[in-house]
PDB file of C-alpha atoms and ligand atoms in Angstrom:
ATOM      1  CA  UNK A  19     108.053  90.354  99.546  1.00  0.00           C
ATOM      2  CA  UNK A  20     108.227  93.745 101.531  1.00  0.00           C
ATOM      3  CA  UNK A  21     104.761  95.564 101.680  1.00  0.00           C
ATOM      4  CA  UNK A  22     104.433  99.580 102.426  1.00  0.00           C
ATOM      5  CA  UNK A  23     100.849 101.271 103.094  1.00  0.00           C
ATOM      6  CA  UNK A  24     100.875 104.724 102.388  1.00  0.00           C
ATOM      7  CA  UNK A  25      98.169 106.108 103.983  1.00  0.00           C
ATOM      8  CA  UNK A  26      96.274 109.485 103.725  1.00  0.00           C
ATOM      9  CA  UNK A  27      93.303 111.286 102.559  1.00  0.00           C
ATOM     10  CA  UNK A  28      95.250 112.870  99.337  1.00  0.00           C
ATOM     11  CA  UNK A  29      92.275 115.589  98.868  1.00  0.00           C
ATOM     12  CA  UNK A  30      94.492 115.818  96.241  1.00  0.00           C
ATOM     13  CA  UNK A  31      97.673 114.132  95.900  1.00  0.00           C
ATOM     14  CA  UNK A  32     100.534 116.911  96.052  1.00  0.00           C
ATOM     15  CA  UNK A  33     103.907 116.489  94.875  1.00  0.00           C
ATOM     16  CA  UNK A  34     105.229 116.483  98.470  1.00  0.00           C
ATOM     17  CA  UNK A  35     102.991 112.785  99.210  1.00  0.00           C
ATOM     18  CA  UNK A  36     104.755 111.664  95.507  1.00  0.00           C
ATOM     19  CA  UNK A  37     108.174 112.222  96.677  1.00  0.00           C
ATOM     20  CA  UNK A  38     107.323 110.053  99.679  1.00  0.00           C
ATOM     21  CA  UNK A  39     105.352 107.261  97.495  1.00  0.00           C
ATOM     22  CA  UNK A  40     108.625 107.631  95.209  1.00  0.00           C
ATOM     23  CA  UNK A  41     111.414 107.617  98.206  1.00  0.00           C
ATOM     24  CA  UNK A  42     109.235 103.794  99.494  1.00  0.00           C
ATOM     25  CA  UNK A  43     108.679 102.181  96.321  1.00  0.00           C
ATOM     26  CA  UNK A  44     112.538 102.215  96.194  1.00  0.00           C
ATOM     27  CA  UNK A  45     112.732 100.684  99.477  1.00  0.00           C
ATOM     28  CA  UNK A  46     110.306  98.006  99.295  1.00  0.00           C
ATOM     29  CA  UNK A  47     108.698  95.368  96.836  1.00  0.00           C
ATOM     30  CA  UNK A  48     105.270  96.559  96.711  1.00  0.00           C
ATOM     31  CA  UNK A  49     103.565 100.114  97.871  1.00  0.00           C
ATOM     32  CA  UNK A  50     100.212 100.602  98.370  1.00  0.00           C
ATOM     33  CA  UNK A  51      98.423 103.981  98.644  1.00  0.00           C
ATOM     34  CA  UNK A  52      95.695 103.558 100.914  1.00  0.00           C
ATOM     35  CA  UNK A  53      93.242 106.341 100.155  1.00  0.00           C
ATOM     36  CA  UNK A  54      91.050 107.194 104.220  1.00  0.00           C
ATOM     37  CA  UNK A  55      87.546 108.396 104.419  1.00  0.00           C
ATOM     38  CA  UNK A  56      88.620 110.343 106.575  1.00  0.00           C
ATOM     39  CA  UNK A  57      85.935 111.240 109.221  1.00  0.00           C
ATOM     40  CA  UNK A  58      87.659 114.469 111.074  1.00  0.00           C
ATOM     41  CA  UNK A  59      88.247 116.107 107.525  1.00  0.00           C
ATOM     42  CA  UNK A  60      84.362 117.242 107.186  1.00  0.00           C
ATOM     43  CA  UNK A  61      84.098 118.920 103.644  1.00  0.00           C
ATOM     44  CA  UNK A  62      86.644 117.143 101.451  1.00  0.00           C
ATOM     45  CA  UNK A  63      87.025 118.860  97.715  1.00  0.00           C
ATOM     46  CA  UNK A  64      87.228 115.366  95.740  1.00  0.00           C
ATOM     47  CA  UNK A  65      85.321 112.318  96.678  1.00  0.00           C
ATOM     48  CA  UNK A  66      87.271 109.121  97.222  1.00  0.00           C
ATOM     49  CA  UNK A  67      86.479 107.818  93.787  1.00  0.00           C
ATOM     50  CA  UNK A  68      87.744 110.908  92.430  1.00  0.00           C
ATOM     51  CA  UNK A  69      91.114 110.784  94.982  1.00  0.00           C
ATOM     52  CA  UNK A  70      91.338 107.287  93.628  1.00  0.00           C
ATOM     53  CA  UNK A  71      91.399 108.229  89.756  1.00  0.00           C
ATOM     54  CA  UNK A  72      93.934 111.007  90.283  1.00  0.00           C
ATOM     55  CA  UNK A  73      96.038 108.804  92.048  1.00  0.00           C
ATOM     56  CA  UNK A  74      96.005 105.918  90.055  1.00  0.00           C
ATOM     57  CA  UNK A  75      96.877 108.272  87.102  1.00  0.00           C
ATOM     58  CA  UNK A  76     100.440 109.900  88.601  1.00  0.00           C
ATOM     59  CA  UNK A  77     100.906 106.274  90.131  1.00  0.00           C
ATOM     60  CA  UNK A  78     101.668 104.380  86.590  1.00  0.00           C
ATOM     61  CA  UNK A  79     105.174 105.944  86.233  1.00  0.00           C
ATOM     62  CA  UNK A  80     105.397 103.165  89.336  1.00  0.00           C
ATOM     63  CA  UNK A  81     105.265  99.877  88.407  1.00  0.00           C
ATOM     64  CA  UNK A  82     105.051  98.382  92.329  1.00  0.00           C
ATOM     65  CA  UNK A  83     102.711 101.154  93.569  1.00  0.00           C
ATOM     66  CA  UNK A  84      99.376 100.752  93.697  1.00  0.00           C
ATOM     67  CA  UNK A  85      95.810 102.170  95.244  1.00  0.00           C
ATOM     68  CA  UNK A  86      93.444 100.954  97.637  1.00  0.00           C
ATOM     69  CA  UNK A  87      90.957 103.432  99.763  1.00  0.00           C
ATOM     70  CA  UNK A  88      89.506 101.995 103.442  1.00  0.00           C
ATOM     71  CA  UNK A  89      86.686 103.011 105.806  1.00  0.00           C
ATOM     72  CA  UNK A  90      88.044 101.422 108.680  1.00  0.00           C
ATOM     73  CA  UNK A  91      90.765 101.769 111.183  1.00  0.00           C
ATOM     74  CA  UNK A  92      94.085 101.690 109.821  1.00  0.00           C
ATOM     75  CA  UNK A  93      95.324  99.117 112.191  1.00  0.00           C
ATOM     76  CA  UNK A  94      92.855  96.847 111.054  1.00  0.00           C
ATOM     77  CA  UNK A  95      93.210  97.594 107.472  1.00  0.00           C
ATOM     78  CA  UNK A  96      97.309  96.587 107.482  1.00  0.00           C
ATOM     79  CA  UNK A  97      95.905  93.034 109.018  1.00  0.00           C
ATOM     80  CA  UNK A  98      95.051  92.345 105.275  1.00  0.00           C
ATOM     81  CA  UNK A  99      99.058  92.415 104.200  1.00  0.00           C
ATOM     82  CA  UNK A 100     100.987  90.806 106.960  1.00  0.00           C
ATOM     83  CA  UNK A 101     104.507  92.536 107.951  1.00  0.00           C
ATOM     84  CA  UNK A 102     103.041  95.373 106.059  1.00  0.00           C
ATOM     85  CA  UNK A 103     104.786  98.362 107.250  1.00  0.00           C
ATOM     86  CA  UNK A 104     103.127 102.083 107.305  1.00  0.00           C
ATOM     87  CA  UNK A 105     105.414 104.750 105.940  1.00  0.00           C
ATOM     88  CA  UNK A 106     104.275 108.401 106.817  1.00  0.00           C
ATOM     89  CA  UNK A 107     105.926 111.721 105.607  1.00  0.00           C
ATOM     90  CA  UNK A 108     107.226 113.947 108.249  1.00  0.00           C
ATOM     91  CA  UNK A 109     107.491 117.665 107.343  1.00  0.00           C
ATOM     92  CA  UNK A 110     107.550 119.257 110.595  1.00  0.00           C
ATOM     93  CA  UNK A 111     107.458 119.196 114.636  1.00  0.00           C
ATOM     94  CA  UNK A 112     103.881 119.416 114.254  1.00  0.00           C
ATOM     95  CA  UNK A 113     103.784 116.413 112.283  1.00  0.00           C
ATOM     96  CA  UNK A 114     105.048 114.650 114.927  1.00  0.00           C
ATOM     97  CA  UNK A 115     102.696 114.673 117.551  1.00  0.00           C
ATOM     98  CA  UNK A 116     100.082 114.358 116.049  1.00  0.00           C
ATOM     99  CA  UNK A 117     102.029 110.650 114.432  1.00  0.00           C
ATOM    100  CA  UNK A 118     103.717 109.808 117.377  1.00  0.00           C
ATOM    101  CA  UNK A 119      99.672 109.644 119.196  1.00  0.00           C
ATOM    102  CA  UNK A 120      98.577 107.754 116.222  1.00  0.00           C
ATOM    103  CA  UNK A 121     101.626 105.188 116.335  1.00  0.00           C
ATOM    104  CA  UNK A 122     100.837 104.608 120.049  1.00  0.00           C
ATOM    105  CA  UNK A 123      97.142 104.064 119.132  1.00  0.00           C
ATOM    106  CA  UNK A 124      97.781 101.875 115.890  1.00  0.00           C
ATOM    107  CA  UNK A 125     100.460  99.578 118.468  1.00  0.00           C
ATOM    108  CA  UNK A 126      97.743  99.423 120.699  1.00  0.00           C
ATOM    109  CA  UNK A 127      95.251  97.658 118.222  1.00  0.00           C
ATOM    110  CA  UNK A 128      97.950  95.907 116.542  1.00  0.00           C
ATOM    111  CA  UNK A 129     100.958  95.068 117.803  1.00  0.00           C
ATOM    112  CA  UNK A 130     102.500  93.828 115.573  1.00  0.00           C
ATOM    113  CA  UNK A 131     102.445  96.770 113.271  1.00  0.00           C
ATOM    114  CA  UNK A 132     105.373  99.330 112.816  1.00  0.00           C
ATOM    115  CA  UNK A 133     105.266 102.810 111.424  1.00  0.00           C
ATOM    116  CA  UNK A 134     108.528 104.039 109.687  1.00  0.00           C
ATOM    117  CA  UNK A 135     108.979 107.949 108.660  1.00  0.00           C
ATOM    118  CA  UNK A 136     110.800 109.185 105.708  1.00  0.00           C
ATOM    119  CA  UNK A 137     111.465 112.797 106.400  1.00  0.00           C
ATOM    120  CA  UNK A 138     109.951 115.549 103.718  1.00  0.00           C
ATOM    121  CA  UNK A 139     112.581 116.699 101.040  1.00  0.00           C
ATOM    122  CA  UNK A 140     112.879 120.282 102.113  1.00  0.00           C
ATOM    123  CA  UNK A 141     111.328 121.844  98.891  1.00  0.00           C
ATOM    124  CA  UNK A 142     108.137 120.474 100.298  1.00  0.00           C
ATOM    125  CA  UNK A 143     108.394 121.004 103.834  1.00  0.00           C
ATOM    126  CA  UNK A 144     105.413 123.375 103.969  1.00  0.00           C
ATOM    127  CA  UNK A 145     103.174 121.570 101.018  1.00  0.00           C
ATOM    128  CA  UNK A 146      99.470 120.113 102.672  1.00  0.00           C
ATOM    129  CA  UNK A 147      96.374 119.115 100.114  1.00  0.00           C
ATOM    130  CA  UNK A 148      94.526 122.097 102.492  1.00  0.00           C
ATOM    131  CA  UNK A 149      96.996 124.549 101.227  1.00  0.00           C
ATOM    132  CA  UNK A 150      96.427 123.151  97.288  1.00  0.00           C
ATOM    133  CA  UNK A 151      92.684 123.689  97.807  1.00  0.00           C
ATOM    134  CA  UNK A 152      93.099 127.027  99.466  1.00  0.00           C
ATOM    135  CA  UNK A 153      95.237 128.109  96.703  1.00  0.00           C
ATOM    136  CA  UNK A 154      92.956 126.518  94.195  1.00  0.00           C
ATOM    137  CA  UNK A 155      89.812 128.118  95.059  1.00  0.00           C
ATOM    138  CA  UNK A 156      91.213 131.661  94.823  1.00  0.00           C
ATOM    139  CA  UNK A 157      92.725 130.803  91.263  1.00  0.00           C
ATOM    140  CA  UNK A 158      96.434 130.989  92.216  1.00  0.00           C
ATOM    141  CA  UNK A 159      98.845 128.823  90.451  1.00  0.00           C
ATOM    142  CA  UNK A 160      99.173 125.289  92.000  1.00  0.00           C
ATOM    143  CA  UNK A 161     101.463 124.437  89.686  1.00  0.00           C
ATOM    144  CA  UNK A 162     104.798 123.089  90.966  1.00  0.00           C
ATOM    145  CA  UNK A 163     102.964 122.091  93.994  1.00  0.00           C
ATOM    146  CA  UNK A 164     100.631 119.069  92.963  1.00  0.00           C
ATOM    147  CA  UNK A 165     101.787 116.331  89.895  1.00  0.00           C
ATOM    148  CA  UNK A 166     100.912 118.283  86.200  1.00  0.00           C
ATOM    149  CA  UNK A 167      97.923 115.229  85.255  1.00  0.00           C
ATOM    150  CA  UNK A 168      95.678 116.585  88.044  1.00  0.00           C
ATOM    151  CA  UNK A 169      95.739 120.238  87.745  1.00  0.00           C
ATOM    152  CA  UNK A 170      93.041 120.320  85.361  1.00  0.00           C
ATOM    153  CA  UNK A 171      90.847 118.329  88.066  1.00  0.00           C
ATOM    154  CA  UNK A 172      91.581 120.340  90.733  1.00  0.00           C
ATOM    155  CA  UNK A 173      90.980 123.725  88.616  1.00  0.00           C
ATOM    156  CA  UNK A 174      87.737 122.354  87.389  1.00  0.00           C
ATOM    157  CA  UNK A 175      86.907 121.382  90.985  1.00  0.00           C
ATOM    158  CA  UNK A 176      87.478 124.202  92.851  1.00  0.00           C
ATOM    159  CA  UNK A 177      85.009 126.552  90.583  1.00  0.00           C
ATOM    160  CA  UNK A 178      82.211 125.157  92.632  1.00  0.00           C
ATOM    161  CA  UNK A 179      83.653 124.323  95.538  1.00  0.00           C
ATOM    162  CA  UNK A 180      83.677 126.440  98.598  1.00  0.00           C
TER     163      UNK A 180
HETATM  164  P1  ADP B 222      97.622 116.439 104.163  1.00  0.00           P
HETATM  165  O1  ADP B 222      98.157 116.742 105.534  1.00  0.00           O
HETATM  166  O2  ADP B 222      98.375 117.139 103.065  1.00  0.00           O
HETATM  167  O3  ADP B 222      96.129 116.510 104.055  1.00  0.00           O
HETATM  168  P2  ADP B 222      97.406 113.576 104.212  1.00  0.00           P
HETATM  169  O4  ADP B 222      96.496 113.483 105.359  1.00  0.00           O
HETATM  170  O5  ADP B 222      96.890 113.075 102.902  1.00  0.00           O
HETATM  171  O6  ADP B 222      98.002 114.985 103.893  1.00  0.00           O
HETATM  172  O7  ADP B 222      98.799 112.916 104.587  1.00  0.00           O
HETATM  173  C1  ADP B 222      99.223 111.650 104.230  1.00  0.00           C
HETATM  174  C2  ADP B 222     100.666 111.459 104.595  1.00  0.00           C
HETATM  175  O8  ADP B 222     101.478 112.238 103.722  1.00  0.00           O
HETATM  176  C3  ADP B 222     101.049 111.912 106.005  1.00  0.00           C
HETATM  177  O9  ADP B 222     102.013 111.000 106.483  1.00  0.00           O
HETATM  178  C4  ADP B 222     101.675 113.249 105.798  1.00  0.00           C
HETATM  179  O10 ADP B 222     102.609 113.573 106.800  1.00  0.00           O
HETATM  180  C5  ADP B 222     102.356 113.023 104.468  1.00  0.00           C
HETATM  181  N1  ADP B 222     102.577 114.262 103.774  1.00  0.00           N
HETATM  182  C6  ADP B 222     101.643 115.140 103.384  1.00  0.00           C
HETATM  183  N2  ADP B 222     102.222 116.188 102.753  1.00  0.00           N
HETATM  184  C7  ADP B 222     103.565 115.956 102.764  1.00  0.00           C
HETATM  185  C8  ADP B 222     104.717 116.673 102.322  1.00  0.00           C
HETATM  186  N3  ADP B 222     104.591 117.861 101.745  1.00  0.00           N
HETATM  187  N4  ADP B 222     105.937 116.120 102.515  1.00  0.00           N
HETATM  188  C9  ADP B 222     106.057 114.926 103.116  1.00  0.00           C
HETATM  189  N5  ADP B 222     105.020 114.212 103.588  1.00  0.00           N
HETATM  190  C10 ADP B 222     103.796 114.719 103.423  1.00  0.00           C
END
């Protein structure tokens, strides 16, 4: 059985990490949407639980995709599934870099594991959870940008957050 991990933080899911959860769960058997604490994002909006129970709520249109959330290193986390394979959404150059360093320094935990990309579809080339909260918390429409079952959550949420 093929395995995908999906990694992120998903403070919140947005449509643009859907389209790449939808795109893998066509490629592989299973998908699993591994939810980091994520230490270099300081003041997230949603708390992992929270992440969790929006996830698990736009995920059930998906019968083979499924969520997890980890405190540790990624690397060590896919040792759980072996031949797991990470699939990452790439919207721009910037991306990149910054995935290209973090391939080299998952490889260099665990060898054995390989990323794989899917590039972003193009309407949501410029779509980040940052710009959903930034958006939010001024009380400009998100929707169109994040899945319709969590916009209610993330309204609610940003009224004291900030
Ligand atoms: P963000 O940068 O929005 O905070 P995450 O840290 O949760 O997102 O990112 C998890 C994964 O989803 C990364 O591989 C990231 O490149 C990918 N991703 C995030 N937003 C998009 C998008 N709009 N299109 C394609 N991939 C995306």
């Amino acid at each position: 059985m093929s395995i995908a991990i999906c990694p992120g933080s998903f403070d919140p899911i947005t449509l643009g990490h859907l389209n790449i959860i939808r795109r893998t769960s066509r490629i592989f058997d299973r998908v699993i949407v591994c939810i980091m604490h994520n230490a270099s994002k300081t003041s997230p909006m949603f708390s992992v639980e929270e992440r969790m129970d929006m996830v698990n709520r736009v995920i059930q249109r998906y019968p083979n995709v499924e969520v997890d959330a980890q405190d540790c290193l990624l690397a060590e986390y896919a040792r759980k599934y072996p031949g797991a394979v990470i699939v990452k959404g790439l919207r721009a150059a910037s991306d990149f870099e910054y995935e290209f360093q973090m391939n080299l320094i998952n490889k260099n935990i665990n060898p054995e594991l390989e990323t794989m990309f899917l590039t972003s579809d193009g309407k949501y080339t410029f779509l980040s959870s940052s710009i959903v909260r930034e958006m939010a918390s001024y009380g400009a429409d998100i929707s169109g940008l994040v899945p319709n079952e969590i916009i209610l959550d993330i309204q609610n949420k940003a009224k004291s957050w900030r």
